[in-house]
Coordinates of C-alpha atoms in Angstrom, one line a residue:
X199 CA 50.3 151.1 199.1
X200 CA 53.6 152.9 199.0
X201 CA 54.7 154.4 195.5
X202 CA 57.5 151.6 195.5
X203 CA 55.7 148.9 195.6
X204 CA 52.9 150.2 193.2
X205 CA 55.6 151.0 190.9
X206 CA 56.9 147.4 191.3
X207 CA 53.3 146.1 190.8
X208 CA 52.8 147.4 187.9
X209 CA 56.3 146.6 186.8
X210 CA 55.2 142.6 187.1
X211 CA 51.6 142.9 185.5
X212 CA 53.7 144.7 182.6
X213 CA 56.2 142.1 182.3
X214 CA 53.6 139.1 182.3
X215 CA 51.8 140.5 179.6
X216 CA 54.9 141.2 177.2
X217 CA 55.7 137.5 178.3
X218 CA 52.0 136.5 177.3
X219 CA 52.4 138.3 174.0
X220 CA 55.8 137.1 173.4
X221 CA 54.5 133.8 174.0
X222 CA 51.5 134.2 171.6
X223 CA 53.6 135.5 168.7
X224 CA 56.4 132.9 169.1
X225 CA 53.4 130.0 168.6
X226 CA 52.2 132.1 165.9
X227 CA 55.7 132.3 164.0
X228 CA 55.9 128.7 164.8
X229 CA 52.5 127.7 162.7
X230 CA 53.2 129.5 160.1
X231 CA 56.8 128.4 159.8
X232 CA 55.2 124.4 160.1
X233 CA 52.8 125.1 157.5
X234 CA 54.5 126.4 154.9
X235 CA 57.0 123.4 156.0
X236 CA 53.8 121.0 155.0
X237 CA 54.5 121.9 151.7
X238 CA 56.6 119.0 150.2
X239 CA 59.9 120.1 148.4
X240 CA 58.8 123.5 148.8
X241 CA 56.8 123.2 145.5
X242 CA 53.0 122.5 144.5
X243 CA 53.3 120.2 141.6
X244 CA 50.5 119.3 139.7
X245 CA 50.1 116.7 136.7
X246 CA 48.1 117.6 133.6
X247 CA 47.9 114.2 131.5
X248 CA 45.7 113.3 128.5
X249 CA 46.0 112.5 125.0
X250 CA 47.8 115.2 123.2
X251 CA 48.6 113.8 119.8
X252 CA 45.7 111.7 118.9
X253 CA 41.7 111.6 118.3
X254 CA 40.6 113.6 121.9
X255 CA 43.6 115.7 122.1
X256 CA 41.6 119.1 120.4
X257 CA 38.9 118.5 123.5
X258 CA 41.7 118.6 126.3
X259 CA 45.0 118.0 125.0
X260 CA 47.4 121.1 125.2
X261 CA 44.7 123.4 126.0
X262 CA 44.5 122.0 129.5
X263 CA 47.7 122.5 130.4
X264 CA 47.4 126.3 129.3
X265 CA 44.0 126.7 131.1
X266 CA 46.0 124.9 134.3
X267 CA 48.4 127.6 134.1
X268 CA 45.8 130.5 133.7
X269 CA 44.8 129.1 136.7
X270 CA 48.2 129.3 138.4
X271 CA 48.5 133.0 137.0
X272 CA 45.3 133.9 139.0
X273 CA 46.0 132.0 142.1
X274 CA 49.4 133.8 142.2
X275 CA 48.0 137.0 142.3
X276 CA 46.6 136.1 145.8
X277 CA 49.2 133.7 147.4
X278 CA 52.3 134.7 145.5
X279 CA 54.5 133.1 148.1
X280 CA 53.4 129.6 147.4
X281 CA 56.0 128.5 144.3
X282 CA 53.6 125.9 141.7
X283 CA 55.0 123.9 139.0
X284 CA 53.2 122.4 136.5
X285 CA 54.0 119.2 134.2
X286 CA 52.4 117.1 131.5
X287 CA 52.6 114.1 129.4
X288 CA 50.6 112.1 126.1
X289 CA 49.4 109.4 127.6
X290 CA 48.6 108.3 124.1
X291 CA 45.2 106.6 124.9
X292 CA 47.3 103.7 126.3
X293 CA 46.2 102.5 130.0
X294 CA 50.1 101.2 130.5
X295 CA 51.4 104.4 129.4
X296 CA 48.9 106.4 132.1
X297 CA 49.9 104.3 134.8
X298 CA 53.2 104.2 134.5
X299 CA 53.4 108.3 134.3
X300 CA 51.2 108.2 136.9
X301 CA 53.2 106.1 139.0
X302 CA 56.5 107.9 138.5
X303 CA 54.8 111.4 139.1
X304 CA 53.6 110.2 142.7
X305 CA 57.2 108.0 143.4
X306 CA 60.4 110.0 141.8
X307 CA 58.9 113.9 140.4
X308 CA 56.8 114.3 143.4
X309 CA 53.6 115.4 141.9
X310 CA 51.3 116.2 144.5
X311 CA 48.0 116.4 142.3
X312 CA 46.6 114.7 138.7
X313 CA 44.5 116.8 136.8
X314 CA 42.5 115.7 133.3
X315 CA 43.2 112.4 132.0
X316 CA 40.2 112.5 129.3
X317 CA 40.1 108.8 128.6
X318 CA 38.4 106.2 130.7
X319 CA 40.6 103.2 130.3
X320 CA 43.2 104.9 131.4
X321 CA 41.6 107.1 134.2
X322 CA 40.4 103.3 135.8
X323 CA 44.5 102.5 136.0
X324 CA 45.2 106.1 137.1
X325 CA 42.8 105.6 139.7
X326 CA 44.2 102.4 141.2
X327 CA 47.6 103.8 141.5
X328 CA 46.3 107.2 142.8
X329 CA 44.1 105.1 145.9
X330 CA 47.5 103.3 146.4
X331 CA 49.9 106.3 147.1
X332 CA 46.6 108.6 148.7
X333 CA 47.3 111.1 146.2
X334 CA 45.1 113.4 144.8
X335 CA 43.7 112.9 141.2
X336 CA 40.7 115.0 139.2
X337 CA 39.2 114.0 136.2
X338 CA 37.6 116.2 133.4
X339 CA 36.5 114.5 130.6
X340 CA 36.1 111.1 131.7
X341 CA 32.7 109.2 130.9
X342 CA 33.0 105.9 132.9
X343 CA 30.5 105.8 135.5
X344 CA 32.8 103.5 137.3
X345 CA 35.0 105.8 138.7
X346 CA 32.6 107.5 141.1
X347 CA 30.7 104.1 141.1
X348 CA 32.2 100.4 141.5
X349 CA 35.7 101.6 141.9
X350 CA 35.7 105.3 142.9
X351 CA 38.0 106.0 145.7
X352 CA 38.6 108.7 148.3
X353 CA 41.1 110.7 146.4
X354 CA 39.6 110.3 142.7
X355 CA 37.8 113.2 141.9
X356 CA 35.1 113.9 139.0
X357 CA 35.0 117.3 138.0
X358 CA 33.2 117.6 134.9
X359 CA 30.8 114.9 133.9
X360 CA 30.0 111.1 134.0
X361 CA 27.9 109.5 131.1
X362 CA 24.8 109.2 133.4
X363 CA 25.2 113.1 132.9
X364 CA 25.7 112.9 129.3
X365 CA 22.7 110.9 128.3
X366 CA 20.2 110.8 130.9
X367 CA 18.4 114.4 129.3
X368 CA 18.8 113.6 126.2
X369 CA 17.3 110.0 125.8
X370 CA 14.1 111.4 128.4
X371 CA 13.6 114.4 125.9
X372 CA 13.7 111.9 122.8
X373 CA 11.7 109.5 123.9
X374 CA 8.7 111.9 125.4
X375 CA 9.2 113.1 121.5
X376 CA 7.9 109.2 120.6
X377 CA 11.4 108.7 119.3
X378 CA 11.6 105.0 121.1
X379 CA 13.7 103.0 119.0
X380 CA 17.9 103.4 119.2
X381 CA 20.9 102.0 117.8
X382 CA 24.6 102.9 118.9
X383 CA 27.9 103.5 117.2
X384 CA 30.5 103.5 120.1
X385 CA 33.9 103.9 120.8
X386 CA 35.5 100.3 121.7
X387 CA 37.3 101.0 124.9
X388 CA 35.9 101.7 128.9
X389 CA 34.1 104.6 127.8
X390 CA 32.2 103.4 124.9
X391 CA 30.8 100.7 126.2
X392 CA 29.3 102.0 129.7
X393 CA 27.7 104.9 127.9
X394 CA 25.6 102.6 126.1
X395 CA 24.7 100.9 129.2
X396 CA 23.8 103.5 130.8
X397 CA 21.6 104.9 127.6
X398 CA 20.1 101.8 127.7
X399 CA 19.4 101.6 131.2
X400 CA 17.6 104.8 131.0
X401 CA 15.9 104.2 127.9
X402 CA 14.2 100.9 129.1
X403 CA 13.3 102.6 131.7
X404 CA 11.2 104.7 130.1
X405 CA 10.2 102.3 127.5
X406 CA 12.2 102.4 124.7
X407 CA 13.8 99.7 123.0
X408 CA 17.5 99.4 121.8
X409 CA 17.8 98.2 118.3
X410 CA 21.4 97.4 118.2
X411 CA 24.6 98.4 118.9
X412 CA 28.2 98.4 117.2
X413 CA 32.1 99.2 118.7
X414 CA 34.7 100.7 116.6
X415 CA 38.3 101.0 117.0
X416 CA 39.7 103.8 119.0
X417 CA 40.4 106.6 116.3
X418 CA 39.4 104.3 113.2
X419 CA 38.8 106.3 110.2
X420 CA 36.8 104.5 108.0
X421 CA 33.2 104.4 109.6
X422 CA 30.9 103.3 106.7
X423 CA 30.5 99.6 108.0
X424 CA 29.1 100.8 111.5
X425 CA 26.6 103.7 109.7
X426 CA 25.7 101.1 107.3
X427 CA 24.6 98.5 109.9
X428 CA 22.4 101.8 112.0
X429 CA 20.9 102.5 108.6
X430 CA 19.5 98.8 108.6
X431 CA 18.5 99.1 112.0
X432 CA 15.7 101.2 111.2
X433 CA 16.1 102.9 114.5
X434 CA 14.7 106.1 114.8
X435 CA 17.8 107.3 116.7
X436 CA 21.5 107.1 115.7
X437 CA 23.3 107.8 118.7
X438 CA 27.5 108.1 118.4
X439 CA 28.7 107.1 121.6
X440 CA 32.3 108.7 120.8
X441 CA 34.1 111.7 121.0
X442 CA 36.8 114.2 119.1
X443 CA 37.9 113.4 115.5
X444 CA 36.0 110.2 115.8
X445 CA 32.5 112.0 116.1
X446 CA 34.3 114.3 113.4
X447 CA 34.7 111.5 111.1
X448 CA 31.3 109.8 111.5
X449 CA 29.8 112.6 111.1
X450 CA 31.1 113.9 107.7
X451 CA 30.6 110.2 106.6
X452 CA 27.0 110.3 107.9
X453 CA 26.6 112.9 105.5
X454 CA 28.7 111.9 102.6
X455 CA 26.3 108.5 102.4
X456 CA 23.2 110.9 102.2
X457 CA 22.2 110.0 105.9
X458 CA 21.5 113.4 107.0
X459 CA 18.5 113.2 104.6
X460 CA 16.6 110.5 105.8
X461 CA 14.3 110.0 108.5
X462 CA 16.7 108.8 111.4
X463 CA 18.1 111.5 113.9
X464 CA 21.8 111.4 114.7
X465 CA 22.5 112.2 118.7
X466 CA 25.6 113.2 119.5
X467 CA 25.8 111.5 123.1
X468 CA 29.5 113.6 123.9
X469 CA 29.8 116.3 121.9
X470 CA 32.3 118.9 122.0
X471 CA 33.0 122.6 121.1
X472 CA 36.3 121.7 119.2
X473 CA 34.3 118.5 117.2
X474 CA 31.9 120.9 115.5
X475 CA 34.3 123.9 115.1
X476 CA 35.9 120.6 112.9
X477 CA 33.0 119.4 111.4
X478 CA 31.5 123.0 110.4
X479 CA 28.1 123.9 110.9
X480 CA 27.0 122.6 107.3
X481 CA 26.9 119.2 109.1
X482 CA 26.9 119.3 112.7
X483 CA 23.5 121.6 112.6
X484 CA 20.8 120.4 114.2
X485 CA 23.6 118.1 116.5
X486 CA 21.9 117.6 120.0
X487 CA 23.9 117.1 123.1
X488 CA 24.9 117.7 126.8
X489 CA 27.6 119.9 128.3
X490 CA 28.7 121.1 131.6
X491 CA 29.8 124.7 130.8
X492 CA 29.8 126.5 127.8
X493 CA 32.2 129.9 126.9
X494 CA 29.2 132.0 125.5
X495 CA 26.8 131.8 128.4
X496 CA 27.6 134.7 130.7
X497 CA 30.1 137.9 130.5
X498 CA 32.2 135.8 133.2
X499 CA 32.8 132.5 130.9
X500 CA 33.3 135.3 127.7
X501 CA 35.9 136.7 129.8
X502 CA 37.5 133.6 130.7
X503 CA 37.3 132.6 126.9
X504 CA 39.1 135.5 125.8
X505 CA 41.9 134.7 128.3
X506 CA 42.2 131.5 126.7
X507 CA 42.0 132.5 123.0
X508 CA 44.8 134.4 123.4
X509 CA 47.1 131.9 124.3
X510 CA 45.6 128.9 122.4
X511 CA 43.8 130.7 119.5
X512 CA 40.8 128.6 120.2
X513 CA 37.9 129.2 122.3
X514 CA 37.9 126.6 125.7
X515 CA 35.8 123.2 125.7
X516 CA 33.8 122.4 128.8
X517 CA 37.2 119.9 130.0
X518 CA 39.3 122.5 129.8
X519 CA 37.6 125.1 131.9
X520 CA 36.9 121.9 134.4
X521 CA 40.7 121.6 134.4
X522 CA 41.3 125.2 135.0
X523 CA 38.5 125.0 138.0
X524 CA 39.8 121.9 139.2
X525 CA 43.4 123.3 139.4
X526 CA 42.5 126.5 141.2
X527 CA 40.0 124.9 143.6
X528 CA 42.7 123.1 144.8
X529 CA 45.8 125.5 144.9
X530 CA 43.2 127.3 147.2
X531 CA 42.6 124.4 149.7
X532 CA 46.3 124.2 149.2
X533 CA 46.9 128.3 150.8
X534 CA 43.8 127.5 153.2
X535 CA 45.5 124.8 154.7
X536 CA 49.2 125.7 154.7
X537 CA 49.9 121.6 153.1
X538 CA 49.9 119.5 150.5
X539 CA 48.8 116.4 152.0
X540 CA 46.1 114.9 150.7
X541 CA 43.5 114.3 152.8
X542 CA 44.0 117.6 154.5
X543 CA 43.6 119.9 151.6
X544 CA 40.9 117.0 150.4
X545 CA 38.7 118.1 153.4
X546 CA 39.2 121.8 152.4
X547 CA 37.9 121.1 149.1
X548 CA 34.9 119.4 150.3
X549 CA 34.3 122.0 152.8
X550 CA 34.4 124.9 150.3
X551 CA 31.9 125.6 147.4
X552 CA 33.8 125.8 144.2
X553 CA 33.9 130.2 143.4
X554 CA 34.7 130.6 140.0
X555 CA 33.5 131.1 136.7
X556 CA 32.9 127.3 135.7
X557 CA 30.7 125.9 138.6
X558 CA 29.8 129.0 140.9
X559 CA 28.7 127.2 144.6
X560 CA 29.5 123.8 143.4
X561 CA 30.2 120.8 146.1
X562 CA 31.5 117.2 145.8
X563 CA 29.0 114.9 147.1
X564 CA 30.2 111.6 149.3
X565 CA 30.9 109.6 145.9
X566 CA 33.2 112.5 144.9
X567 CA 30.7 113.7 142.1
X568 CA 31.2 117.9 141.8
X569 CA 27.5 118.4 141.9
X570 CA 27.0 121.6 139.2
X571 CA 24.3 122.3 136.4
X572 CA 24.1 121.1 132.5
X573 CA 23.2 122.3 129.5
X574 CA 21.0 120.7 127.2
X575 CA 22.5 122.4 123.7
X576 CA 22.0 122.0 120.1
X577 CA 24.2 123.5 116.8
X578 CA 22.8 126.5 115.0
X579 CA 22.4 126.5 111.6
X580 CA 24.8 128.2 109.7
X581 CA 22.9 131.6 109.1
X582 CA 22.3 131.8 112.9
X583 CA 25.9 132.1 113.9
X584 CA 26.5 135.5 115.7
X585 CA 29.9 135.3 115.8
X586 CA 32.9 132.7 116.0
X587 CA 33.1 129.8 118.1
X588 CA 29.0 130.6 119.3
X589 CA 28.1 127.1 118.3
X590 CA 25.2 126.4 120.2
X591 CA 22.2 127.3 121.1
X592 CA 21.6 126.6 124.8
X593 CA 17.9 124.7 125.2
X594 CA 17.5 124.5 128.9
X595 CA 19.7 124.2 131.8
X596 CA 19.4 120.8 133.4
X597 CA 18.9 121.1 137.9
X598 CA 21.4 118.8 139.1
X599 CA 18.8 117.3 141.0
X600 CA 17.8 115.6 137.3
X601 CA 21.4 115.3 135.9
X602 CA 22.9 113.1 138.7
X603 CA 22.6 109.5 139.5
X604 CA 20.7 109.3 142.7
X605 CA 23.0 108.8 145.3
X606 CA 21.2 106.8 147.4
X607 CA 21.5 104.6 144.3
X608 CA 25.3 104.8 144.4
X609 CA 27.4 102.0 144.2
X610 CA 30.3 103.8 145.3
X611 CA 31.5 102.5 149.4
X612 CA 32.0 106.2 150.1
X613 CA 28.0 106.4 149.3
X614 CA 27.3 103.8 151.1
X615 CA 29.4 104.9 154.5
X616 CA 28.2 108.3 154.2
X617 CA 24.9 106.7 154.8
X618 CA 26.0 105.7 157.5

């Protein structure tokens, strides 16, 4: 071959291969111009809701909204190009007022993701409006087994904890302690009501016997009728089937009435850090109950704690580090996946094992359950408190395998098809 037509040979390979590169870079710019296209608006906005002003608002309230934006501060440290926006509303406990925030958020603000919510009567509307856009919505403290059961959807999410969760360990360890007999003082709203269902489908089940049962007004502060009627009972157990100043409230009147000296055991069925920091350990010791994370177990959650005391000056419940998980698992599907479409970063999220402080290797399961241990927990008496906010003394940690509803069991249609 003559040195002008090697030279032209080469000349042709050459340009082919800049043309193949070219090619390969141009498809490359491309993607990554369409993805970060898939981001509507150009913003990731996400919804924190609950009840700010009222009886839960200590629990969630503000404090989610600053744990939501602790989790923005660390996801920007990693994907600082991606611009997030957060905004909020006091849903006031009202179904009506949920849905209709909910519905503008997804029509007009283009909100992209719910977070929160901590009230089942108004998570239930949320959750119909949600299924109807397709957008995304994850629940911390919501108790209604409905949402994952009868009427979950595909894009309803529960991060934190169903009632099944809340009472199954609890009534099991009670009754193999031949405490069999129950009455209930519950909250008078969606909530309420299925968690004594489900306590009493559990304790029949193991052969116990509910005594009776009474409903209260949401946020009612006069409680000496409903404690009066438990005292009758006879029931071994008292179990307060309520949550935030209302546990508060019983709970000092439980005491005031001389209750705390008798032979029946009070069982707080949803108890949370900010209800005994308001009750003081004078009368919540002793308190029993169930949570999903807790701020004092490891150097990670202490770290995560201190974070939050700093901006909020109190020490994080179990809903608001779900929020700040929830939040952060799904600004990282978001980055993964270039989009903010729903079932696309949905898939991511079910895909990945949650990596953070609050549920380390967690996954949702086919009825949209985040599958993650408990805590079985009781208050410490005043002379064994440490330090502040180290209410509780952790009793054992509960395997998910004994916290969750058997899916099999699952009257969710997503169950049911992933059976399939």
């Amino acid at each position: 071959m003559s040195h002008d037509r090697t030279a032209s040979y080469r000349y042709r390979v050459l340009t082919k291969i800049l043309t193949s590169m070219a090619g390969v870079l141009s498809a490359m710019i491309l993607m990554t111009g369409t993805a970060f296209a898939e981001i509507s608006d150009g913003t990731v906005k996400i919804g924190i809701i609950n009840d700010q002003s009222g009886p839960l608002s200590d629990l969630a309230g503000l404090g989610s909204v600053v744990a939501a934006n602790l989790a923005i501060d660390d996801f920007r440290k990693v994907s600082p190009s991606i611009k997030v926006e957060i905004v909020s509303a006091d849903h006031q406990n009202k179904a009506d007022i949920g849905a209709q925030v909910a519905r503008r958020w997804y029509d007009v603000d283009g909100v992209d993701m719910i977070a929160d919510v901590s009230n089942s009567a108004v998570a239930l509307a949320i959750q119909a409006i949600a299924r109807e856009k397709k957008k995304l919505v994850i629940y911390s403290a919501v108790g209604t087994t409905e949402i994952t059961g009868k009427q979950c959807s595909p894009t309803g999410l529960s991060w934190l904890h169903d009632n099944y969760n809340l009472v199954s360990g609890p009534v099991r360890r009670l009754v193999g302690q031949g405490l069999n007999t129950w009455f209930f003082i519950a909250a008078d709203y969606a909530f309420g009501r299925n968690m004594v269902a489900e306590s009493e489908q559990v304790l029949t089940s193991l052969g116990g016997k509910k005594l009776g049962s009474v409903f209260h007004p949401l946020g009612t502060p006069d409680y000496a009728s409903f404690l009066l009627q438990a005292q009758a009972s006879g029931a071994e157990v008292v179990a307060f089937a309520n949550a935030g100043d209302q546990l508060v409230s019983s709970m000092k009147q439980w005491n005031e009435f001389g209750m705390s000296e008798g032979s029946q055991k009070p069982v707080a069925e949803l108890m949370f850090l900010t209800d005994v920091h308001s009750m003081g350990l004078d009368i919540a010791k002793g308190l029993t109950g169930v949570t999903a994370w807790y701020w004092d177990l490891n150097d990670e959650t202490r770290a995560f704690a201190k974070r939050f005391f700093d901006k909020h000056s109190t020490m994080p419940t179990a809903p608001q580090a779900a929020v700040y998980s929830a939040v952060l698992h799904y600004l990282k599907a978001v980055a993964a996946t270039g989009s903010d479409d729903t079932m696309t970063v949905l898939e991511k999220m079910r895909s990945t094992p949650v990596d953070d402080f609050y549920a380390p290797g967690a996954t949702l399961r086919a009825d949209n359950k985040l599958v993650h241990d408990f805590y079985l927990v009781q208050v410490k008496e005043p002379a064994e408190l440490e330090k502040p906010w180290a209410y509780y003394k952790v009793i054992e940690k509960i395997d998910p395998k004994d916290a969750y509803f058997p899916l099999s069991e699952s009257e969710c249609p997503l169950a049911t098809e992933a059976k399939k």
